[in-house]
Every structure is written in structure tokens, then in C-alpha cells.
PDB file of C-alpha atoms in Angstrom:
ATOM      1  CA  MET A   1     -27.649  -7.070   2.249  1.00 73.00           C
ATOM      2  CA  HIS A   2     -29.289  -5.653  -0.894  1.00 85.00           C
ATOM      3  CA  PRO A   3     -27.799  -7.136  -4.095  1.00 85.00           C
ATOM      4  CA  GLU A   4     -30.606  -5.623  -6.169  1.00 85.00           C
ATOM      5  CA  LEU A   5     -30.821  -1.865  -5.764  1.00 82.00           C
ATOM      6  CA  PHE A   6     -34.156  -1.576  -7.551  1.00 79.00           C
ATOM      7  CA  LYS A   7     -36.047  -2.995 -10.532  1.00 78.00           C
ATOM      8  CA  PHE A   8     -38.795  -1.775 -12.796  1.00 74.00           C
ATOM      9  CA  GLN A   9     -41.019  -2.962 -15.621  1.00 74.00           C
ATOM     10  CA  LEU A  10     -40.372  -1.667 -19.123  1.00 69.00           C
ATOM     11  CA  PRO A  11     -43.192  -0.157 -21.154  1.00 68.00           C
ATOM     12  CA  GLU A  12     -44.868  -2.701 -23.409  1.00 66.00           C
ATOM     13  CA  PHE A  13     -43.472  -1.187 -26.619  1.00 60.00           C
ATOM     14  CA  LEU A  14     -39.894  -1.875 -25.360  1.00 60.00           C
ATOM     15  CA  GLN A  15     -40.424  -5.367 -24.011  1.00 60.00           C
ATOM     16  CA  GLY A  16     -39.767  -6.946 -27.382  1.00 61.00           C
ATOM     17  CA  LEU A  17     -36.311  -5.371 -27.514  1.00 61.00           C
ATOM     18  CA  TYR A  18     -35.255  -6.027 -23.926  1.00 61.00           C
ATOM     19  CA  SER A  19     -36.386  -8.213 -21.062  1.00 64.00           C
ATOM     20  CA  GLU A  20     -39.663  -7.233 -19.451  1.00 68.00           C
ATOM     21  CA  GLU A  21     -37.953  -6.285 -16.194  1.00 73.00           C
ATOM     22  CA  ILE A  22     -34.797  -4.225 -15.698  1.00 77.00           C
ATOM     23  CA  ILE A  23     -32.760  -4.861 -12.544  1.00 78.00           C
ATOM     24  CA  ILE A  24     -30.228  -2.311 -11.283  1.00 83.00           C
ATOM     25  CA  TYR A  25     -27.666  -4.221  -9.237  1.00 85.00           C
ATOM     26  CA  SER A  26     -26.023  -2.568  -6.247  1.00 91.00           C
ATOM     27  CA  TYR A  27     -22.590  -3.901  -7.216  1.00 88.00           C
ATOM     28  CA  GLY A  28     -22.628  -2.411 -10.708  1.00 87.00           C
ATOM     29  CA  PHE A  29     -24.170   0.850  -9.516  1.00 91.00           C
ATOM     30  CA  LEU A  30     -21.532   1.397  -6.828  1.00 94.00           C
ATOM     31  CA  ILE A  31     -18.686   0.460  -9.180  1.00 91.00           C
ATOM     32  CA  SER A  32     -20.025   3.022 -11.670  1.00 92.00           C
ATOM     33  CA  LEU A  33     -20.328   5.663  -8.951  1.00 96.00           C
ATOM     34  CA  GLY A  34     -16.773   4.963  -7.808  1.00 95.00           C
ATOM     35  CA  ALA A  35     -15.497   5.191 -11.387  1.00 94.00           C
ATOM     36  CA  LEU A  36     -17.185   8.584 -11.757  1.00 95.00           C
ATOM     37  CA  PHE A  37     -15.599  10.019  -8.602  1.00 97.00           C
ATOM     38  CA  ALA A  38     -12.247   8.466  -9.515  1.00 96.00           C
ATOM     39  CA  PHE A  39     -12.393  10.031 -12.968  1.00 96.00           C
ATOM     40  CA  LEU A  40     -13.211  13.464 -11.547  1.00 97.00           C
ATOM     41  CA  TYR A  41     -10.246  13.215  -9.171  1.00 97.00           C
ATOM     42  CA  THR A  42      -7.894  12.069 -11.947  1.00 97.00           C
ATOM     43  CA  ALA A  43      -9.019  14.760 -14.395  1.00 97.00           C
ATOM     44  CA  THR A  44      -8.756  17.514 -11.764  1.00 97.00           C
ATOM     45  CA  GLN A  45      -5.314  16.504 -10.496  1.00 97.00           C
ATOM     46  CA  ALA A  46      -3.855  15.789 -13.937  1.00 96.00           C
ATOM     47  CA  LYS A  47      -5.037  19.192 -15.190  1.00 96.00           C
ATOM     48  CA  LYS A  48      -3.814  21.004 -12.087  1.00 95.00           C
ATOM     49  CA  GLN A  49      -0.374  19.371 -11.917  1.00 95.00           C
ATOM     50  CA  PHE A  50       0.526  18.719 -15.558  1.00 94.00           C
ATOM     51  CA  ASP A  51      -2.080  20.580 -17.625  1.00 95.00           C
ATOM     52  CA  VAL A  52      -3.405  17.298 -19.024  1.00 95.00           C
ATOM     53  CA  PRO A  53      -6.455  18.071 -21.208  1.00 95.00           C
ATOM     54  CA  PHE A  54      -9.829  16.669 -20.243  1.00 94.00           C
ATOM     55  CA  HIS A  55     -10.057  14.378 -23.280  1.00 93.00           C
ATOM     56  CA  GLN A  56      -6.835  12.607 -22.304  1.00 95.00           C
ATOM     57  CA  SER A  57      -8.176  11.945 -18.810  1.00 95.00           C
ATOM     58  CA  ALA A  58     -11.312  10.570 -20.444  1.00 95.00           C
ATOM     59  CA  ASP A  59      -9.169   8.333 -22.660  1.00 95.00           C
ATOM     60  CA  ILE A  60      -7.324   7.050 -19.594  1.00 95.00           C
ATOM     61  CA  ALA A  61     -10.608   6.293 -17.866  1.00 94.00           C
ATOM     62  CA  ILE A  62     -12.013   4.359 -20.828  1.00 95.00           C
ATOM     63  CA  LEU A  63      -8.828   2.338 -21.311  1.00 96.00           C
ATOM     64  CA  LEU A  64      -8.616   1.483 -17.608  1.00 95.00           C
ATOM     65  CA  ILE A  65     -12.257   0.395 -17.490  1.00 92.00           C
ATOM     66  CA  LEU A  66     -11.609  -1.970 -20.406  1.00 94.00           C
ATOM     67  CA  ALA A  67      -8.375  -3.254 -18.862  1.00 94.00           C
ATOM     68  CA  ALA A  68     -10.056  -3.743 -15.475  1.00 91.00           C
ATOM     69  CA  VAL A  69     -12.929  -5.727 -16.977  1.00 88.00           C
ATOM     70  CA  VAL A  70     -10.636  -7.935 -19.070  1.00 90.00           C
ATOM     71  CA  GLY A  71      -8.110  -8.494 -16.273  1.00 89.00           C
ATOM     72  CA  GLY A  72     -10.779  -9.082 -13.640  1.00 85.00           C
ATOM     73  CA  LYS A  73     -12.557 -11.645 -15.814  1.00 81.00           C
ATOM     74  CA  ILE A  74      -9.348 -13.449 -16.870  1.00 84.00           C
ATOM     75  CA  PHE A  75      -8.258 -13.903 -13.265  1.00 79.00           C
ATOM     76  CA  PHE A  76     -11.809 -14.974 -12.414  1.00 74.00           C
ATOM     77  CA  PHE A  77     -11.467 -17.654 -15.106  1.00 71.00           C
ATOM     78  CA  PHE A  78      -8.307 -19.006 -13.460  1.00 68.00           C
ATOM     79  CA  GLU A  79     -10.129 -19.483 -10.169  1.00 68.00           C
ATOM     80  CA  ASP A  80     -11.902 -22.490 -11.702  1.00 67.00           C
ATOM     81  CA  PRO A  81     -10.591 -23.000 -15.262  1.00 70.00           C
ATOM     82  CA  ILE A  82     -12.041 -26.502 -15.707  1.00 71.00           C
ATOM     83  CA  PHE A  83     -15.551 -25.254 -14.931  1.00 67.00           C
ATOM     84  CA  PHE A  84     -15.261 -22.268 -17.264  1.00 69.00           C
ATOM     85  CA  ILE A  85     -13.771 -24.353 -20.083  1.00 74.00           C
ATOM     86  CA  LYS A  86     -16.836 -26.588 -19.859  1.00 73.00           C
ATOM     87  CA  ASN A  87     -19.150 -23.586 -19.445  1.00 71.00           C
ATOM     88  CA  PRO A  88     -17.504 -20.713 -21.376  1.00 69.00           C
ATOM     89  CA  GLY A  89     -20.663 -18.615 -21.345  1.00 66.00           C
ATOM     90  CA  GLU A  90     -20.581 -18.377 -17.553  1.00 62.00           C
ATOM     91  CA  ILE A  91     -17.503 -16.146 -17.533  1.00 63.00           C
ATOM     92  CA  LEU A  92     -19.393 -13.381 -19.358  1.00 62.00           C
ATOM     93  CA  LYS A  93     -22.889 -14.246 -18.203  1.00 58.00           C
ATOM     94  CA  SER A  94     -23.055 -11.660 -15.451  1.00 55.00           C
ATOM     95  CA  PHE A  95     -21.386  -8.323 -14.846  1.00 55.00           C
ATOM     96  CA  GLU A  96     -22.874  -7.663 -11.422  1.00 52.00           C
ATOM     97  CA  ASN A  97     -20.113  -9.863  -9.909  1.00 54.00           C
ATOM     98  CA  GLY A  98     -17.373 -12.229 -10.971  1.00 61.00           C
ATOM     99  CA  PHE A  99     -14.296 -10.001 -11.008  1.00 70.00           C
ATOM    100  CA  VAL A 100     -10.910 -10.433  -9.321  1.00 80.00           C
ATOM    101  CA  PHE A 101      -9.411  -7.134  -8.163  1.00 84.00           C
ATOM    102  CA  PHE A 102      -5.788  -8.199  -8.535  1.00 84.00           C
ATOM    103  CA  GLY A 103      -6.514  -9.191 -12.131  1.00 87.00           C
ATOM    104  CA  SER A 104      -7.938  -5.750 -12.823  1.00 90.00           C
ATOM    105  CA  LEU A 105      -5.012  -4.035 -11.096  1.00 92.00           C
ATOM    106  CA  LEU A 106      -2.319  -6.049 -12.855  1.00 91.00           C
ATOM    107  CA  PHE A 107      -3.882  -5.347 -16.252  1.00 94.00           C
ATOM    108  CA  CYS A 108      -4.365  -1.651 -15.489  1.00 95.00           C
ATOM    109  CA  ILE A 109      -0.732  -1.020 -14.541  1.00 95.00           C
ATOM    110  CA  PRO A 110       0.795  -1.804 -17.976  1.00 95.00           C
ATOM    111  CA  THR A 111      -2.125  -0.027 -19.634  1.00 96.00           C
ATOM    112  CA  MET A 112      -1.274   3.134 -17.691  1.00 97.00           C
ATOM    113  CA  LEU A 113       2.453   2.818 -18.417  1.00 96.00           C
ATOM    114  CA  ILE A 114       1.895   2.409 -22.157  1.00 97.00           C
ATOM    115  CA  TYR A 115      -0.590   5.289 -22.347  1.00 96.00           C
ATOM    116  CA  PHE A 116       1.492   7.714 -20.270  1.00 96.00           C
ATOM    117  CA  LYS A 117       4.587   6.945 -22.324  1.00 96.00           C
ATOM    118  CA  SER A 118       2.770   7.266 -25.656  1.00 96.00           C
ATOM    119  CA  LYS A 119       1.377  10.679 -24.645  1.00 94.00           C
ATOM    120  CA  LYS A 120       4.710  11.789 -23.145  1.00 95.00           C
ATOM    121  CA  LEU A 121       3.137  12.307 -19.727  1.00 96.00           C
ATOM    122  CA  PRO A 122       5.340  12.085 -16.596  1.00 96.00           C
ATOM    123  CA  ILE A 123       4.949   8.417 -15.727  1.00 96.00           C
ATOM    124  CA  LEU A 124       5.834   8.305 -12.026  1.00 97.00           C
ATOM    125  CA  PRO A 125       3.925  11.471 -11.009  1.00 97.00           C
ATOM    126  CA  MET A 126       0.884  10.248 -12.952  1.00 97.00           C
ATOM    127  CA  LEU A 127       1.086   6.872 -11.198  1.00 97.00           C
ATOM    128  CA  ASP A 128       1.041   8.736  -7.881  1.00 98.00           C
ATOM    129  CA  ILE A 129      -2.250  10.335  -8.920  1.00 97.00           C
ATOM    130  CA  MET A 130      -3.605   6.970 -10.020  1.00 97.00           C
ATOM    131  CA  ALA A 131      -2.868   5.433  -6.605  1.00 97.00           C
ATOM    132  CA  VAL A 132      -5.502   7.671  -5.029  1.00 97.00           C
ATOM    133  CA  THR A 133      -7.798   7.076  -8.008  1.00 97.00           C
ATOM    134  CA  THR A 134      -7.533   3.318  -7.491  1.00 96.00           C
ATOM    135  CA  CYS A 135      -8.412   3.619  -3.810  1.00 97.00           C
ATOM    136  CA  ILE A 136     -11.535   5.600  -4.662  1.00 97.00           C
ATOM    137  CA  VAL A 137     -12.942   3.160  -7.206  1.00 95.00           C
ATOM    138  CA  HIS A 138     -11.838   0.141  -5.157  1.00 95.00           C
ATOM    139  CA  GLY A 139     -13.505   1.453  -2.025  1.00 97.00           C
ATOM    140  CA  PHE A 140     -16.810   1.843  -3.845  1.00 96.00           C
ATOM    141  CA  GLY A 141     -16.282  -1.595  -5.352  1.00 93.00           C
ATOM    142  CA  ARG A 142     -15.970  -3.174  -1.915  1.00 95.00           C
ATOM    143  CA  MET A 143     -19.181  -1.426  -0.896  1.00 96.00           C
ATOM    144  CA  GLY A 144     -20.705  -3.183  -3.879  1.00 93.00           C
ATOM    145  CA  CYS A 145     -19.295  -6.478  -2.614  1.00 93.00           C
ATOM    146  CA  LEU A 146     -20.947  -5.842   0.739  1.00 95.00           C
ATOM    147  CA  MET A 147     -24.295  -5.254  -0.936  1.00 94.00           C
ATOM    148  CA  ALA A 148     -23.968  -8.247  -3.272  1.00 92.00           C
ATOM    149  CA  GLY A 149     -22.581 -10.602  -0.637  1.00 92.00           C
ATOM    150  CA  CYS A 150     -19.514 -11.589  -2.680  1.00 89.00           C
ATOM    151  CA  CYS A 151     -16.005 -11.749  -1.168  1.00 89.00           C
ATOM    152  CA  TYR A 152     -17.726 -12.990   1.997  1.00 93.00           C
ATOM    153  CA  GLY A 153     -16.072 -14.217   5.181  1.00 94.00           C
ATOM    154  CA  LEU A 154     -15.843 -17.412   7.174  1.00 94.00           C
ATOM    155  CA  PRO A 155     -18.548 -18.256   9.742  1.00 95.00           C
ATOM    156  CA  HIS A 156     -17.994 -16.128  12.827  1.00 93.00           C
ATOM    157  CA  ASP A 157     -20.118 -15.814  15.977  1.00 88.00           C
ATOM    158  CA  GLY A 158     -18.201 -12.895  17.483  1.00 83.00           C
ATOM    159  CA  PHE A 159     -19.253  -9.294  17.935  1.00 82.00           C
ATOM    160  CA  ALA A 160     -17.975  -8.248  14.509  1.00 86.00           C
ATOM    161  CA  SER A 161     -20.122 -10.393  12.246  1.00 94.00           C
ATOM    162  CA  ILE A 162     -22.638  -9.927   9.462  1.00 95.00           C
ATOM    163  CA  THR A 163     -25.497 -12.122   8.266  1.00 95.00           C
ATOM    164  CA  PHE A 164     -26.820 -12.202   4.706  1.00 95.00           C
ATOM    165  CA  HIS A 165     -30.476 -13.112   4.237  1.00 94.00           C
ATOM    166  CA  HIS A 166     -31.389 -12.007   0.705  1.00 90.00           C
ATOM    167  CA  PRO A 167     -31.881 -15.047  -1.592  1.00 90.00           C
ATOM    168  CA  ALA A 168     -29.977 -13.291  -4.400  1.00 87.00           C
ATOM    169  CA  SER A 169     -26.977 -12.695  -2.144  1.00 91.00           C
ATOM    170  CA  LEU A 170     -23.763 -14.444  -3.159  1.00 88.00           C
ATOM    171  CA  ALA A 171     -22.729 -15.100   0.446  1.00 91.00           C
ATOM    172  CA  ASN A 172     -22.548 -18.751   1.440  1.00 89.00           C
ATOM    173  CA  PRO A 173     -24.045 -19.853   3.738  1.00 92.00           C
ATOM    174  CA  LEU A 174     -26.991 -17.489   4.063  1.00 94.00           C
ATOM    175  CA  ASN A 175     -28.615 -16.750   7.436  1.00 94.00           C
ATOM    176  CA  THR A 176     -25.306 -17.445   9.177  1.00 95.00           C
ATOM    177  CA  PRO A 177     -23.049 -14.906  10.945  1.00 96.00           C
ATOM    178  CA  LEU A 178     -19.892 -14.378   8.889  1.00 96.00           C
ATOM    179  CA  HIS A 179     -16.711 -12.345   9.161  1.00 96.00           C
ATOM    180  CA  PRO A 180     -17.518  -8.982   7.514  1.00 96.00           C
ATOM    181  CA  THR A 181     -14.513  -9.213   5.201  1.00 96.00           C
ATOM    182  CA  GLN A 182     -16.020  -6.607   2.888  1.00 96.00           C
ATOM    183  CA  LEU A 183     -16.013  -4.126   5.783  1.00 97.00           C
ATOM    184  CA  TYR A 184     -12.443  -5.156   6.642  1.00 97.00           C
ATOM    185  CA  SER A 185     -11.463  -4.264   3.078  1.00 97.00           C
ATOM    186  CA  ILE A 186     -13.375  -0.970   3.111  1.00 98.00           C
ATOM    187  CA  THR A 187     -11.626  -0.015   6.350  1.00 97.00           C
ATOM    188  CA  LEU A 188      -8.220  -0.989   4.958  1.00 98.00           C
ATOM    189  CA  ILE A 189      -8.732   0.975   1.743  1.00 98.00           C
ATOM    190  CA  SER A 190     -10.023   4.019   3.651  1.00 98.00           C
ATOM    191  CA  ILE A 191      -6.960   4.069   5.925  1.00 98.00           C
ATOM    192  CA  ILE A 192      -4.640   3.698   2.928  1.00 98.00           C
ATOM    193  CA  LEU A 193      -6.461   6.503   1.091  1.00 98.00           C
ATOM    194  CA  ILE A 194      -6.110   8.895   4.030  1.00 98.00           C
ATOM    195  CA  TYR A 195      -2.403   8.102   4.312  1.00 98.00           C
ATOM    196  CA  LEU A 196      -1.824   8.512   0.565  1.00 98.00           C
ATOM    197  CA  LEU A 197      -3.488  11.930   0.595  1.00 97.00           C
ATOM    198  CA  TYR A 198      -1.043  12.930   3.338  1.00 97.00           C
ATOM    199  CA  LEU A 199       1.929  11.334   1.598  1.00 97.00           C
ATOM    200  CA  LYS A 200       1.339  13.002  -1.771  1.00 94.00           C
ATOM    201  CA  SER A 201       2.231  16.364  -0.222  1.00 92.00           C
ATOM    202  CA  ASN A 202       5.220  14.970   1.662  1.00 93.00           C
ATOM    203  CA  LYS A 203       6.724  12.403  -0.694  1.00 95.00           C
ATOM    204  CA  SER A 204      10.499  12.241  -1.079  1.00 94.00           C
ATOM    205  CA  PHE A 205      10.549  10.870  -4.635  1.00 96.00           C
ATOM    206  CA  GLN A 206       8.203  10.491  -7.602  1.00 96.00           C
ATOM    207  CA  GLY A 207       6.377   7.182  -7.612  1.00 97.00           C
ATOM    208  CA  GLN A 208       6.463   6.865  -3.826  1.00 98.00           C
ATOM    209  CA  VAL A 209       2.687   7.227  -3.426  1.00 98.00           C
ATOM    210  CA  PHE A 210       1.903   4.513  -5.989  1.00 98.00           C
ATOM    211  CA  LEU A 211       4.464   2.050  -4.638  1.00 98.00           C
ATOM    212  CA  THR A 212       3.337   2.713  -1.073  1.00 98.00           C
ATOM    213  CA  TYR A 213      -0.221   1.945  -2.137  1.00 98.00           C
ATOM    214  CA  LEU A 214       0.839  -1.384  -3.649  1.00 97.00           C
ATOM    215  CA  ILE A 215       2.801  -2.396  -0.547  1.00 98.00           C
ATOM    216  CA  LEU A 216       0.114  -1.394   1.952  1.00 98.00           C
ATOM    217  CA  TYR A 217      -2.810  -2.879   0.042  1.00 97.00           C
ATOM    218  CA  ALA A 218      -1.090  -6.166  -0.783  1.00 97.00           C
ATOM    219  CA  THR A 219       0.018  -6.547   2.847  1.00 97.00           C
ATOM    220  CA  GLY A 220      -3.441  -5.809   4.220  1.00 97.00           C
ATOM    221  CA  ARG A 221      -5.107  -8.023   1.615  1.00 95.00           C
ATOM    222  CA  SER A 222      -2.912 -10.987   2.564  1.00 94.00           C
ATOM    223  CA  PHE A 223      -4.194 -10.739   6.157  1.00 95.00           C
ATOM    224  CA  ILE A 224      -7.847 -10.273   5.167  1.00 95.00           C
ATOM    225  CA  GLU A 225      -7.554 -13.456   3.102  1.00 92.00           C
ATOM    226  CA  ILE A 226      -7.264 -15.410   6.364  1.00 92.00           C
ATOM    227  CA  PHE A 227     -10.891 -14.556   7.133  1.00 93.00           C
ATOM    228  CA  ARG A 228     -12.308 -15.046   3.619  1.00 91.00           C
ATOM    229  CA  GLY A 229     -14.845 -17.830   3.172  1.00 87.00           C
ATOM    230  CA  ASP A 230     -15.104 -17.993  -0.619  1.00 79.00           C
ATOM    231  CA  ILE A 231     -12.512 -20.765  -0.835  1.00 67.00           C
ATOM    232  CA  SER A 232     -13.489 -21.622  -4.418  1.00 61.00           C
ATOM    233  CA  ARG A 233     -10.895 -19.000  -5.396  1.00 63.00           C
ATOM    234  CA  GLY A 234      -8.329 -21.708  -4.737  1.00 68.00           C
ATOM    235  CA  PHE A 235      -4.981 -22.135  -3.042  1.00 68.00           C
ATOM    236  CA  ILE A 236      -1.364 -22.388  -4.113  1.00 74.00           C
ATOM    237  CA  ILE A 237      -0.682 -24.346  -0.914  1.00 72.00           C
ATOM    238  CA  GLU A 238      -3.939 -25.922   0.275  1.00 72.00           C
ATOM    239  CA  ASN A 239      -5.392 -24.081   3.314  1.00 70.00           C
ATOM    240  CA  TYR A 240      -2.188 -22.076   3.759  1.00 77.00           C
ATOM    241  CA  LEU A 241      -1.484 -19.841   0.757  1.00 85.00           C
ATOM    242  CA  SER A 242      -4.337 -18.642  -1.444  1.00 83.00           C
ATOM    243  CA  HIS A 243      -3.946 -17.344  -4.983  1.00 83.00           C
ATOM    244  CA  SER A 244      -4.511 -13.785  -3.749  1.00 86.00           C
ATOM    245  CA  GLN A 245      -1.916 -14.163  -0.991  1.00 91.00           C
ATOM    246  CA  PHE A 246       0.593 -15.490  -3.502  1.00 90.00           C
ATOM    247  CA  ILE A 247      -0.058 -12.537  -5.818  1.00 91.00           C
ATOM    248  CA  SER A 248       0.192 -10.214  -2.800  1.00 94.00           C
ATOM    249  CA  VAL A 249       3.671 -11.528  -2.015  1.00 95.00           C
ATOM    250  CA  LEU A 250       4.781 -10.965  -5.615  1.00 95.00           C
ATOM    251  CA  VAL A 251       3.322  -7.442  -5.620  1.00 96.00           C
ATOM    252  CA  ILE A 252       5.006  -6.559  -2.308  1.00 97.00           C
ATOM    253  CA  LEU A 253       8.418  -7.841  -3.434  1.00 97.00           C
ATOM    254  CA  SER A 254       8.175  -6.052  -6.793  1.00 97.00           C
ATOM    255  CA  ALA A 255       7.022  -2.787  -5.199  1.00 97.00           C
ATOM    256  CA  LEU A 256       9.778  -2.934  -2.573  1.00 98.00           C
ATOM    257  CA  TYR A 257      12.370  -3.463  -5.297  1.00 97.00           C
ATOM    258  CA  PHE A 258      11.269  -0.371  -7.236  1.00 97.00           C
ATOM    259  CA  TYR A 259      10.761   1.621  -4.033  1.00 97.00           C
ATOM    260  CA  TRP A 260      14.329   0.964  -2.918  1.00 96.00           C
ATOM    261  CA  ASN A 261      15.821   1.759  -6.325  1.00 95.00           C
ATOM    262  CA  LEU A 262      13.867   4.975  -6.828  1.00 96.00           C
ATOM    263  CA  LYS A 263      14.653   6.136  -3.308  1.00 94.00           C
ATOM    264  CA  ARG A 264      18.335   5.346  -3.777  1.00 93.00           C
ATOM    265  CA  LYS A 265      18.422   7.356  -7.008  1.00 89.00           C
ATOM    266  CA  GLU A 266      16.817  10.297  -5.251  1.00 87.00           C
ATOM    267  CA  ILE A 267      19.388  10.113  -2.453  1.00 82.00           C
ATOM    268  CA  LYS A 268      22.202  10.134  -4.998  1.00 80.00           C
ATOM    269  CA  LYS A 269      20.715  13.230  -6.660  1.00 77.00           C
ATOM    270  CA  GLY A 270      20.633  15.008  -3.296  1.00 63.00           C
TER     271      GLY A 270
END
């Protein structure tokens, strides 16, 4: 696709401070755009439902960006720890790719819990808001993956295939029809988002939207993994259970546990 959105030459008087050419990467641009829309949704809903001031929504956004970057990079490190131990600079060399979504998610969850508790915000209702927020930024992120060629699929000659030609694309191999796993993910996230927007007005207990998001995404992600071609991410059981599938199973089981307990408590109240 188009990993580089555009590039331009800096004026001569700035070239001593920065590189001569500035490249705007599609991945980073779309992630930033998604973060902006996600923040606007969070700030609007938090203000509307719980009168959360704008500056607190901004604080949440900043903390989650930091947690997402740290978590995404740490999990990226564990995909090939021997390589990154020998080449520590590679883990931070580029921010136009090289993140693991589950790492970002699993670091963001405790960050949200700690912040909401410290500010005495209603934890479960706020998590329900954040479920939609996560879908928004994640959807834009997968569009970035499509443009950059990362998270690519296995070779596939069928009707639903995509071929990457750009030399800067991360897809491997280039010039070969592949499963459009990025589009599979975008479709999955879009369907989940639509359902969550319906569910938030019809939920039977607080926290249901967030837990439903975790269950649906982890389930869908475990199936999409079957068609992923970037096998360098590694396996727990070679060729049968990838790291992401293993994490998906843990997320599903944990979410189901809390879902059942919260629902049972609500039934007892009624």
C-alpha cells in the first residue's frame, strides 16, 4: 500500500538540527488520528455521563498513550528477545511500526483502573466508555497496518487477497497475493464497535460493555491469527498456538469470569 504518506525537504537553516528530509508515515498518522477521535469520544461521554472535567480526560489520554507505547514495545521485545538483547537499539529505533496490540491493551487496563480509582471516578461505567474508545483507536491503527504492510497475511490466491508492492512495505513477501488480515481486523473491530454502541444503551450491568469487548475481540483475534503470515511473532505450541492466541485465551477466560460474577451480583440485587 502506502507506508509513507508524504515527505518533504526541510529549509536549509533547519537541516543542521534535523535530517534533511521529513517523512510522515501512514501508520503513525492514522494512529494519531484515531487517538484524536478516541479522545473526543472519551471526553464527551465522560463529561455527559459523570461530569468529568476536560483536563481529567486529557490526563487519561496522555497516560494511556504512554502505557500503550510501553506495553506495545515490551510485548514486541518478547517476540524475539534474543535479537533485541543483541540489538537493544532496534526496539526503539522506529515508531512507525513495531507494536503489539495486546501488550498495549494489557498495560492500559491497570493504568485505567489506577487512575479511575485515584480520581474517585466510577470504574466500571468508565471502562464501558473506554471499550468504545479502544475500538476507535484500534480501528485506525489497523488501517495504519494496512498502509504499512505490517500484520500481513499468509500467501493466498483466492478472491479476497491483497498484494503489497511498495519497497518500504513491511509485508513479506512483496508482489505476492496475501490474506488481507488487516482488513479482517478492521471488519472485526467495526462489527464489535457497532454492537458496543447498541449494547451501551441496553446493558444489564455496569462493566458489561467493556467485558463484552474483551471477549469478542479476543475470540475474533484468535481466528484471524490462523491467516497471519508474520510468524516471527512466535508460537507457544509450534504451528498450533501463537503467542497472541494464547493471550486471547487468557483474556477470554478472565473476562468471562468477571462477566459471570458481575452479572450474578446484578441478578441478586434485582
